């Protein structure tokens, strides 16, 4: 399986990746003047797919779209084994140029290099529909459809457009797709013998440790939930301290407790209270209700589940001690995903071969790769983004890092494909 | 000065007060189906003033309105000394039937009893404009104008209608008033030799101690301020616990610290974080900014000022310890007001004479009486409200308590006026 390190012109790759990103930040590809805003079934999303289609067809790729609109392009007929690369090209509503799109652009660069270097690697590029959930409020939607992790009822009725409240089904049909055949989306994975997704890190671990590449060996699972504390709203001036049922104080105790629990759990476990709403939220009223969100994650499911359970129990106890009540309700949970040792190993060897600084790490954020890693041996590559900023027009990443990522992925795929040719 | 206890038909007073309150809760007197909502220069506010004017004119009172719309009615010509009674009849936007209005109704009942019992007490009823701030976001506005605690610039430009953003000045002129003469509002107080305001307690001290009357000997002062903590928003999944600058955690520490400081200060000091806003307030984002309000009050200025200073210093220190910064900014502050020993003493004697359970207490809430107590010897009477609920359509109070309050006030005024006749 050992193959020689491929000689890649990194500067040319950097230039092409930079040009792709620049083009896809233009007015035809976003509906906002101030940010990247594109999501499923909009003209700017269509233009973005068409850009990739044109580039891939010029490389001799054949393309199709699955029954809901995930873009697939391959340089081998269907039925033949291929190695998958890609990401998503939809954005947050107030998003940046790099989140998702940089992974599709890097995948396109891999396809270009494969042609230029005459490697003949069998490749399939995938650009998943609606990773961010900007269109229908559903994260990882395209890849979840592909993995069969949705119900027909949800697609027909449950999932509604953020903009106009009409169903996903109706919008998909209007855009010319055939959602009635959504289960056939799974076939996109039929021929894949491996998958690598490149993505910006969305945090500052690479920047702070001065690495250019993260080889991702696991994706954290998470629990999203809400805690509601029921106290009593009283006049803030007229109610003595001893007669209050201040729901805000229980929330405050829980916020600090969650920090202690997550730190104590270790193993990459993190816990965040990101949303907090006091009612009535007036300067002169004791908060009668406090509702806050919990986001608890990590690569070790037992660890982050335990943190969540302990926090829920603490909330009840902290409320009870003050004469109040608290309810815990889970919104959503996802198990962590261990990525393929074979693919991760090949990436690590290729990263070592590149001579550039890299680190093995887990992904704290969710990615489409979570949806497909159960069917296809998968891994991910992270590149740094400035100050960890993402989901913002301030998002910045260096095309040179993406070019390095593409080179490392190409080397890994070349190694992994040695036995298949 | 000792006068005999007046014989009052409490049931008839209760019935009349109940009828007034019932009438003023009807559709002509509120712009909401679900709450009492009336504020300056609206038709329902005008109807409310007109109701009091009709009732007072039928008792032979002459009325005028000051240059901005505070209603004044008196049974002696201007220039002769009178004893003042009243409150306000504007409401919160989502208010109840009793806050303010019950005090004007009780004052009207005192005027009725004065006629019926042939006491011949010289009285002046005042219904202050815009106590709640629903119209222009300015609490105690009418009484602050009367006390000269506003600037012409504020009235002309600074104070803007919540509904349409136009100035107070413009609205006052449109309603037929003469705001250019606002400084003449002060003359309303010229002839007053005393003032008593009845109000619902807005807390649960009376209910919890089974008292029907609170004789109020001081009104708490307060500091309203904001603390803003500047951290850094990061991805909640991808950012390790040790690399975070979570502004929400500093806010949580401050909330709990404020509770400890207020409890330790004693002397009726209370402290509340009523408003809290995290930014971006997303389940999957570490809060980059936390802004929270402080409401710190008490009858002892040194005590509540110290709590506020200590909390501001703590916020800075707590932020600094976590690598963040915090700023403290005062919105508004008011010194506590000690009420007149003479009036309080007369009320206490009258309350004792009534044979009903009462307590001397301070007011934690602000009232118009704060604005005028510097010029006129003043006191207040509190009656219970169910569960301390106010500023809500759920507000409930017993007209029989207000009738008892009117009787006690009448007795006190009768005693205090003995030397003037």
PDB file of N, CA and C in Angstrom, chain B residues 238-314:
ATOM      1  N   UNK B 238     -16.964  23.265  19.460  1.00  0.00           N
ATOM      2  CA  UNK B 238     -15.572  23.132  19.004  1.00  0.00           C
ATOM      3  C   UNK B 238     -14.572  23.834  19.905  1.00  0.00           C
ATOM      4  N   UNK B 239     -15.032  24.575  20.905  1.00  0.00           N
ATOM      5  CA  UNK B 239     -14.103  25.364  21.716  1.00  0.00           C
ATOM      6  C   UNK B 239     -13.913  24.724  23.091  1.00  0.00           C
ATOM      7  N   UNK B 240     -12.695  24.220  23.349  1.00  0.00           N
ATOM      8  CA  UNK B 240     -12.442  23.569  24.646  1.00  0.00           C
ATOM      9  C   UNK B 240     -12.745  24.514  25.816  1.00  0.00           C
ATOM     10  N   UNK B 241     -13.102  23.950  26.963  1.00  0.00           N
ATOM     11  CA  UNK B 241     -13.467  24.744  28.135  1.00  0.00           C
ATOM     12  C   UNK B 241     -12.367  25.750  28.492  1.00  0.00           C
ATOM     13  N   UNK B 242     -11.121  25.345  28.336  1.00  0.00           N
ATOM     14  CA  UNK B 242     -10.016  26.201  28.759  1.00  0.00           C
ATOM     15  C   UNK B 242      -9.724  27.359  27.818  1.00  0.00           C
ATOM     16  N   UNK B 243     -10.333  27.357  26.633  1.00  0.00           N
ATOM     17  CA  UNK B 243     -10.046  28.430  25.665  1.00  0.00           C
ATOM     18  C   UNK B 243     -11.200  29.419  25.537  1.00  0.00           C
ATOM     19  N   UNK B 244     -12.168  29.350  26.468  1.00  0.00           N
ATOM     20  CA  UNK B 244     -13.372  30.170  26.334  1.00  0.00           C
ATOM     21  C   UNK B 244     -13.278  31.484  27.096  1.00  0.00           C
ATOM     22  N   UNK B 245     -13.979  32.473  26.560  1.00  0.00           N
ATOM     23  CA  UNK B 245     -14.237  33.706  27.303  1.00  0.00           C
ATOM     24  C   UNK B 245     -15.754  33.859  27.339  1.00  0.00           C
ATOM     25  N   UNK B 246     -16.379  33.093  28.230  1.00  0.00           N
ATOM     26  CA  UNK B 246     -17.846  32.984  28.266  1.00  0.00           C
ATOM     27  C   UNK B 246     -18.415  34.084  29.163  1.00  0.00           C
ATOM     28  N   UNK B 247     -18.968  35.114  28.521  1.00  0.00           N
ATOM     29  CA  UNK B 247     -19.466  36.281  29.268  1.00  0.00           C
ATOM     30  C   UNK B 247     -20.643  35.904  30.171  1.00  0.00           C
ATOM     31  N   UNK B 248     -21.383  34.872  29.788  1.00  0.00           N
ATOM     32  CA  UNK B 248     -22.536  34.457  30.597  1.00  0.00           C
ATOM     33  C   UNK B 248     -22.128  34.000  31.987  1.00  0.00           C
ATOM     34  N   UNK B 249     -20.941  33.394  32.097  1.00  0.00           N
ATOM     35  CA  UNK B 249     -20.514  32.887  33.404  1.00  0.00           C
ATOM     36  C   UNK B 249     -20.174  34.024  34.366  1.00  0.00           C
ATOM     37  N   UNK B 250     -19.641  35.116  33.835  1.00  0.00           N
ATOM     38  CA  UNK B 250     -19.383  36.279  34.690  1.00  0.00           C
ATOM     39  C   UNK B 250     -20.727  36.854  35.160  1.00  0.00           C
ATOM     40  N   UNK B 251     -21.695  36.914  34.245  1.00  0.00           N
ATOM     41  CA  UNK B 251     -23.032  37.403  34.632  1.00  0.00           C
ATOM     42  C   UNK B 251     -23.603  36.529  35.750  1.00  0.00           C
ATOM     43  N   UNK B 252     -23.455  35.213  35.612  1.00  0.00           N
ATOM     44  CA  UNK B 252     -23.988  34.294  36.622  1.00  0.00           C
ATOM     45  C   UNK B 252     -23.329  34.550  37.982  1.00  0.00           C
ATOM     46  N   UNK B 253     -22.011  34.740  37.972  1.00  0.00           N
ATOM     47  CA  UNK B 253     -21.323  35.020  39.232  1.00  0.00           C
ATOM     48  C   UNK B 253     -21.836  36.313  39.862  1.00  0.00           C
ATOM     49  N   UNK B 254     -22.079  37.320  39.009  1.00  0.00           N
ATOM     50  CA  UNK B 254     -22.560  38.610  39.532  1.00  0.00           C
ATOM     51  C   UNK B 254     -23.967  38.492  40.106  1.00  0.00           C
ATOM     52  N   UNK B 255     -24.831  37.696  39.473  1.00  0.00           N
ATOM     53  CA  UNK B 255     -26.199  37.541  39.973  1.00  0.00           C
ATOM     54  C   UNK B 255     -26.191  36.978  41.389  1.00  0.00           C
ATOM     55  N   UNK B 256     -25.358  35.955  41.588  1.00  0.00           N
ATOM     56  CA  UNK B 256     -25.299  35.321  42.908  1.00  0.00           C
ATOM     57  C   UNK B 256     -24.609  36.242  43.927  1.00  0.00           C
ATOM     58  N   UNK B 257     -23.610  36.984  43.467  1.00  0.00           N
ATOM     59  CA  UNK B 257     -22.918  37.915  44.360  1.00  0.00           C
ATOM     60  C   UNK B 257     -23.883  39.019  44.814  1.00  0.00           C
ATOM     61  N   UNK B 258     -24.708  39.511  43.901  1.00  0.00           N
ATOM     62  CA  UNK B 258     -25.647  40.583  44.265  1.00  0.00           C
ATOM     63  C   UNK B 258     -26.605  40.109  45.358  1.00  0.00           C
ATOM     64  N   UNK B 259     -27.058  38.871  45.229  1.00  0.00           N
ATOM     65  CA  UNK B 259     -27.946  38.341  46.269  1.00  0.00           C
ATOM     66  C   UNK B 259     -27.229  38.342  47.631  1.00  0.00           C
ATOM     67  N   UNK B 260     -25.982  37.860  47.648  1.00  0.00           N
ATOM     68  CA  UNK B 260     -25.246  37.814  48.916  1.00  0.00           C
ATOM     69  C   UNK B 260     -25.023  39.220  49.480  1.00  0.00           C
ATOM     70  N   UNK B 261     -24.663  40.169  48.607  1.00  0.00           N
ATOM     71  CA  UNK B 261     -24.407  41.535  49.071  1.00  0.00           C
ATOM     72  C   UNK B 261     -25.662  42.179  49.643  1.00  0.00           C
ATOM     73  N   UNK B 262     -26.805  41.994  48.967  1.00  0.00           N
ATOM     74  CA  UNK B 262     -28.040  42.635  49.431  1.00  0.00           C
ATOM     75  C   UNK B 262     -28.480  42.037  50.762  1.00  0.00           C
ATOM     76  N   UNK B 263     -28.369  40.707  50.864  1.00  0.00           N
ATOM     77  CA  UNK B 263     -28.749  40.069  52.125  1.00  0.00           C
ATOM     78  C   UNK B 263     -27.842  40.542  53.258  1.00  0.00           C
ATOM     79  N   UNK B 264     -26.543  40.643  52.982  1.00  0.00           N
ATOM     80  CA  UNK B 264     -25.604  41.056  54.018  1.00  0.00           C
ATOM     81  C   UNK B 264     -25.836  42.510  54.427  1.00  0.00           C
ATOM     82  N   UNK B 265     -26.287  43.338  53.494  1.00  0.00           N
ATOM     83  CA  UNK B 265     -26.467  44.765  53.801  1.00  0.00           C
ATOM     84  C   UNK B 265     -27.627  44.980  54.765  1.00  0.00           C
ATOM     85  N   UNK B 266     -28.662  44.134  54.693  1.00  0.00           N
ATOM     86  CA  UNK B 266     -29.797  44.283  55.591  1.00  0.00           C
ATOM     87  C   UNK B 266     -30.501  45.618  55.424  1.00  0.00           C
ATOM     88  N   UNK B 267     -31.168  46.090  56.491  1.00  0.00           N
ATOM     89  CA  UNK B 267     -31.864  47.384  56.518  1.00  0.00           C
ATOM     90  C   UNK B 267     -32.807  47.554  55.326  1.00  0.00           C
ATOM     91  N   UNK B 268     -33.437  46.477  54.910  1.00  0.00           N
ATOM     92  CA  UNK B 268     -34.417  46.574  53.825  1.00  0.00           C
ATOM     93  C   UNK B 268     -33.806  46.698  52.444  1.00  0.00           C
ATOM     94  N   UNK B 269     -32.477  46.522  52.351  1.00  0.00           N
ATOM     95  CA  UNK B 269     -31.829  46.624  51.045  1.00  0.00           C
ATOM     96  C   UNK B 269     -32.187  45.412  50.189  1.00  0.00           C
ATOM     97  N   UNK B 270     -32.532  45.663  48.949  1.00  0.00           N
ATOM     98  CA  UNK B 270     -32.816  44.567  48.018  1.00  0.00           C
ATOM     99  C   UNK B 270     -32.042  44.799  46.730  1.00  0.00           C
ATOM    100  N   UNK B 271     -31.693  43.708  46.071  1.00  0.00           N
ATOM    101  CA  UNK B 271     -30.945  43.800  44.815  1.00  0.00           C
ATOM    102  C   UNK B 271     -31.442  42.755  43.852  1.00  0.00           C
ATOM    103  N   UNK B 272     -31.636  43.157  42.604  1.00  0.00           N
ATOM    104  CA  UNK B 272     -32.257  42.277  41.611  1.00  0.00           C
ATOM    105  C   UNK B 272     -31.561  42.397  40.268  1.00  0.00           C
ATOM    106  N   UNK B 273     -31.303  41.259  39.635  1.00  0.00           N
ATOM    107  CA  UNK B 273     -30.965  41.251  38.207  1.00  0.00           C
ATOM    108  C   UNK B 273     -32.246  40.832  37.491  1.00  0.00           C
ATOM    109  N   UNK B 274     -32.913  41.788  36.871  1.00  0.00           N
ATOM    110  CA  UNK B 274     -34.216  41.525  36.257  1.00  0.00           C
ATOM    111  C   UNK B 274     -34.130  41.308  34.762  1.00  0.00           C
ATOM    112  N   UNK B 275     -33.173  41.969  34.118  1.00  0.00           N
ATOM    113  CA  UNK B 275     -32.979  41.829  32.675  1.00  0.00           C
ATOM    114  C   UNK B 275     -31.632  41.173  32.421  1.00  0.00           C
ATOM    115  N   UNK B 276     -31.607  40.265  31.495  1.00  0.00           N
ATOM    116  CA  UNK B 276     -30.339  39.643  31.123  1.00  0.00           C
ATOM    117  C   UNK B 276     -30.397  39.297  29.644  1.00  0.00           C
ATOM    118  N   UNK B 277     -29.388  39.728  28.905  1.00  0.00           N
ATOM    119  CA  UNK B 277     -29.336  39.424  27.474  1.00  0.00           C
ATOM    120  C   UNK B 277     -27.967  38.866  27.128  1.00  0.00           C
ATOM    121  N   UNK B 278     -27.955  37.647  26.620  1.00  0.00           N
ATOM    122  CA  UNK B 278     -26.719  37.059  26.105  1.00  0.00           C
ATOM    123  C   UNK B 278     -26.664  37.307  24.603  1.00  0.00           C
ATOM    124  N   UNK B 279     -25.468  37.498  24.094  1.00  0.00           N
ATOM    125  CA  UNK B 279     -25.293  37.642  22.651  1.00  0.00           C
ATOM    126  C   UNK B 279     -24.276  36.613  22.193  1.00  0.00           C
ATOM    127  N   UNK B 280     -24.522  35.834  21.148  1.00  0.00           N
ATOM    128  CA  UNK B 280     -25.655  35.906  20.233  1.00  0.00           C
ATOM    129  C   UNK B 280     -26.923  35.198  20.722  1.00  0.00           C
ATOM    130  N   UNK B 281     -26.935  34.608  21.872  1.00  0.00           N
ATOM    131  CA  UNK B 281     -28.116  33.900  22.388  1.00  0.00           C
ATOM    132  C   UNK B 281     -28.549  32.744  21.488  1.00  0.00           C
ATOM    133  N   UNK B 282     -27.584  31.898  21.175  1.00  0.00           N
ATOM    134  CA  UNK B 282     -27.852  30.693  20.389  1.00  0.00           C
ATOM    135  C   UNK B 282     -27.405  29.493  21.204  1.00  0.00           C
ATOM    136  N   UNK B 283     -28.133  28.404  21.086  1.00  0.00           N
ATOM    137  CA  UNK B 283     -27.828  27.214  21.885  1.00  0.00           C
ATOM    138  C   UNK B 283     -26.398  26.737  21.639  1.00  0.00           C
ATOM    139  N   UNK B 284     -25.911  26.905  20.419  1.00  0.00           N
ATOM    140  CA  UNK B 284     -24.600  26.356  20.080  1.00  0.00           C
ATOM    141  C   UNK B 284     -23.495  27.403  19.977  1.00  0.00           C
ATOM    142  N   UNK B 285     -23.674  28.516  20.694  1.00  0.00           N
ATOM    143  CA  UNK B 285     -22.633  29.552  20.695  1.00  0.00           C
ATOM    144  C   UNK B 285     -22.308  29.946  22.129  1.00  0.00           C
ATOM    145  N   UNK B 286     -21.013  30.002  22.440  1.00  0.00           N
ATOM    146  CA  UNK B 286     -20.573  30.542  23.728  1.00  0.00           C
ATOM    147  C   UNK B 286     -20.949  32.025  23.751  1.00  0.00           C
ATOM    148  N   UNK B 287     -21.622  32.497  24.818  1.00  0.00           N
ATOM    149  CA  UNK B 287     -22.022  33.908  24.862  1.00  0.00           C
ATOM    150  C   UNK B 287     -20.803  34.829  24.795  1.00  0.00           C
ATOM    151  N   UNK B 288     -20.790  35.720  23.817  1.00  0.00           N
ATOM    152  CA  UNK B 288     -19.683  36.649  23.651  1.00  0.00           C
ATOM    153  C   UNK B 288     -19.874  37.902  24.494  1.00  0.00           C
ATOM    154  N   UNK B 289     -21.123  38.257  24.729  1.00  0.00           N
ATOM    155  CA  UNK B 289     -21.452  39.420  25.541  1.00  0.00           C
ATOM    156  C   UNK B 289     -22.614  39.061  26.445  1.00  0.00           C
ATOM    157  N   UNK B 290     -22.587  39.590  27.660  1.00  0.00           N
ATOM    158  CA  UNK B 290     -23.733  39.457  28.560  1.00  0.00           C
ATOM    159  C   UNK B 290     -24.020  40.846  29.113  1.00  0.00           C
ATOM    160  N   UNK B 291     -25.251  41.276  28.982  1.00  0.00           N
ATOM    161  CA  UNK B 291     -25.650  42.576  29.524  1.00  0.00           C
ATOM    162  C   UNK B 291     -26.741  42.311  30.541  1.00  0.00           C
ATOM    163  N   UNK B 292     -26.573  42.795  31.746  1.00  0.00           N
ATOM    164  CA  UNK B 292     -27.640  42.603  32.721  1.00  0.00           C
ATOM    165  C   UNK B 292     -27.890  43.881  33.502  1.00  0.00           C
ATOM    166  N   UNK B 293     -29.118  44.001  33.978  1.00  0.00           N
ATOM    167  CA  UNK B 293     -29.524  45.186  34.735  1.00  0.00           C
ATOM    168  C   UNK B 293     -29.328  44.950  36.217  1.00  0.00           C
ATOM    169  N   UNK B 294     -29.123  46.024  36.941  1.00  0.00           N
ATOM    170  CA  UNK B 294     -29.116  45.990  38.403  1.00  0.00           C
ATOM    171  C   UNK B 294     -30.203  46.930  38.899  1.00  0.00           C
ATOM    172  N   UNK B 295     -30.990  46.449  39.848  1.00  0.00           N
ATOM    173  CA  UNK B 295     -31.955  47.291  40.548  1.00  0.00           C
ATOM    174  C   UNK B 295     -31.635  47.090  42.023  1.00  0.00           C
ATOM    175  N   UNK B 296     -31.048  48.108  42.636  1.00  0.00           N
ATOM    176  CA  UNK B 296     -30.649  47.996  44.041  1.00  0.00           C
ATOM    177  C   UNK B 296     -31.346  49.119  44.804  1.00  0.00           C
ATOM    178  N   UNK B 297     -32.062  48.744  45.868  1.00  0.00           N
ATOM    179  CA  UNK B 297     -32.894  49.733  46.559  1.00  0.00           C
ATOM    180  C   UNK B 297     -32.841  49.577  48.063  1.00  0.00           C
ATOM    181  N   UNK B 298     -33.389  50.556  48.704  1.00  0.00           N
ATOM    182  CA  UNK B 298     -33.563  50.462  50.139  1.00  0.00           C
ATOM    183  C   UNK B 298     -33.829  51.825  50.723  1.00  0.00           C
ATOM    184  N   UNK B 299     -34.277  51.855  51.956  1.00  0.00           N
ATOM    185  CA  UNK B 299     -34.502  53.140  52.612  1.00  0.00           C
ATOM    186  C   UNK B 299     -33.202  53.756  53.121  1.00  0.00           C
ATOM    187  N   UNK B 300     -32.111  52.960  53.163  1.00  0.00           N
ATOM    188  CA  UNK B 300     -30.826  53.470  53.645  1.00  0.00           C
ATOM    189  C   UNK B 300     -29.882  53.647  52.458  1.00  0.00           C
ATOM    190  N   UNK B 301     -29.669  54.905  52.096  1.00  0.00           N
ATOM    191  CA  UNK B 301     -28.914  55.195  50.878  1.00  0.00           C
ATOM    192  C   UNK B 301     -27.488  54.662  50.942  1.00  0.00           C
ATOM    193  N   UNK B 302     -26.838  54.857  52.097  1.00  0.00           N
ATOM    194  CA  UNK B 302     -25.469  54.388  52.234  1.00  0.00           C
ATOM    195  C   UNK B 302     -25.418  52.871  51.992  1.00  0.00           C
ATOM    196  N   UNK B 303     -26.417  52.154  52.511  1.00  0.00           N
ATOM    197  CA  UNK B 303     -26.414  50.693  52.371  1.00  0.00           C
ATOM    198  C   UNK B 303     -26.584  50.274  50.914  1.00  0.00           C
ATOM    199  N   UNK B 304     -27.574  50.845  50.212  1.00  0.00           N
ATOM    200  CA  UNK B 304     -27.779  50.329  48.844  1.00  0.00           C
ATOM    201  C   UNK B 304     -26.719  50.846  47.873  1.00  0.00           C
ATOM    202  N   UNK B 305     -26.160  52.045  48.174  1.00  0.00           N
ATOM    203  CA  UNK B 305     -25.060  52.544  47.343  1.00  0.00           C
ATOM    204  C   UNK B 305     -23.825  51.645  47.495  1.00  0.00           C
ATOM    205  N   UNK B 306     -23.588  51.190  48.726  1.00  0.00           N
ATOM    206  CA  UNK B 306     -22.425  50.338  48.967  1.00  0.00           C
ATOM    207  C   UNK B 306     -22.578  49.002  48.234  1.00  0.00           C
ATOM    208  N   UNK B 307     -23.780  48.439  48.299  1.00  0.00           N
ATOM    209  CA  UNK B 307     -24.029  47.182  47.569  1.00  0.00           C
ATOM    210  C   UNK B 307     -23.739  47.368  46.083  1.00  0.00           C
ATOM    211  N   UNK B 308     -24.212  48.479  45.533  1.00  0.00           N
ATOM    212  CA  UNK B 308     -24.021  48.728  44.105  1.00  0.00           C
ATOM    213  C   UNK B 308     -22.536  48.873  43.765  1.00  0.00           C
ATOM    214  N   UNK B 309     -21.828  49.666  44.564  1.00  0.00           N
ATOM    215  CA  UNK B 309     -20.384  49.842  44.329  1.00  0.00           C
ATOM    216  C   UNK B 309     -19.646  48.512  44.401  1.00  0.00           C
ATOM    217  N   UNK B 310     -19.989  47.726  45.431  1.00  0.00           N
ATOM    218  CA  UNK B 310     -19.295  46.443  45.602  1.00  0.00           C
ATOM    219  C   UNK B 310     -19.591  45.500  44.440  1.00  0.00           C
ATOM    220  N   UNK B 311     -20.818  45.543  43.946  1.00  0.00           N
ATOM    221  CA  UNK B 311     -21.156  44.662  42.827  1.00  0.00           C
ATOM    222  C   UNK B 311     -20.410  45.093  41.558  1.00  0.00           C
ATOM    223  N   UNK B 312     -20.335  46.409  41.347  1.00  0.00           N
ATOM    224  CA  UNK B 312     -19.617  46.913  40.160  1.00  0.00           C
ATOM    225  C   UNK B 312     -18.155  46.477  40.223  1.00  0.00           C
ATOM    226  N   UNK B 313     -17.564  46.591  41.407  1.00  0.00           N
ATOM    227  CA  UNK B 313     -16.154  46.197  41.558  1.00  0.00           C
ATOM    228  C   UNK B 313     -16.008  44.689  41.374  1.00  0.00           C
ATOM    229  N   UNK B 314     -16.974  43.939  41.920  1.00  0.00           N
ATOM    230  CA  UNK B 314     -16.920  42.485  41.772  1.00  0.00           C
ATOM    231  C   UNK B 314     -17.002  42.090  40.306  1.00  0.00           C
TER     232      UNK B 314
END
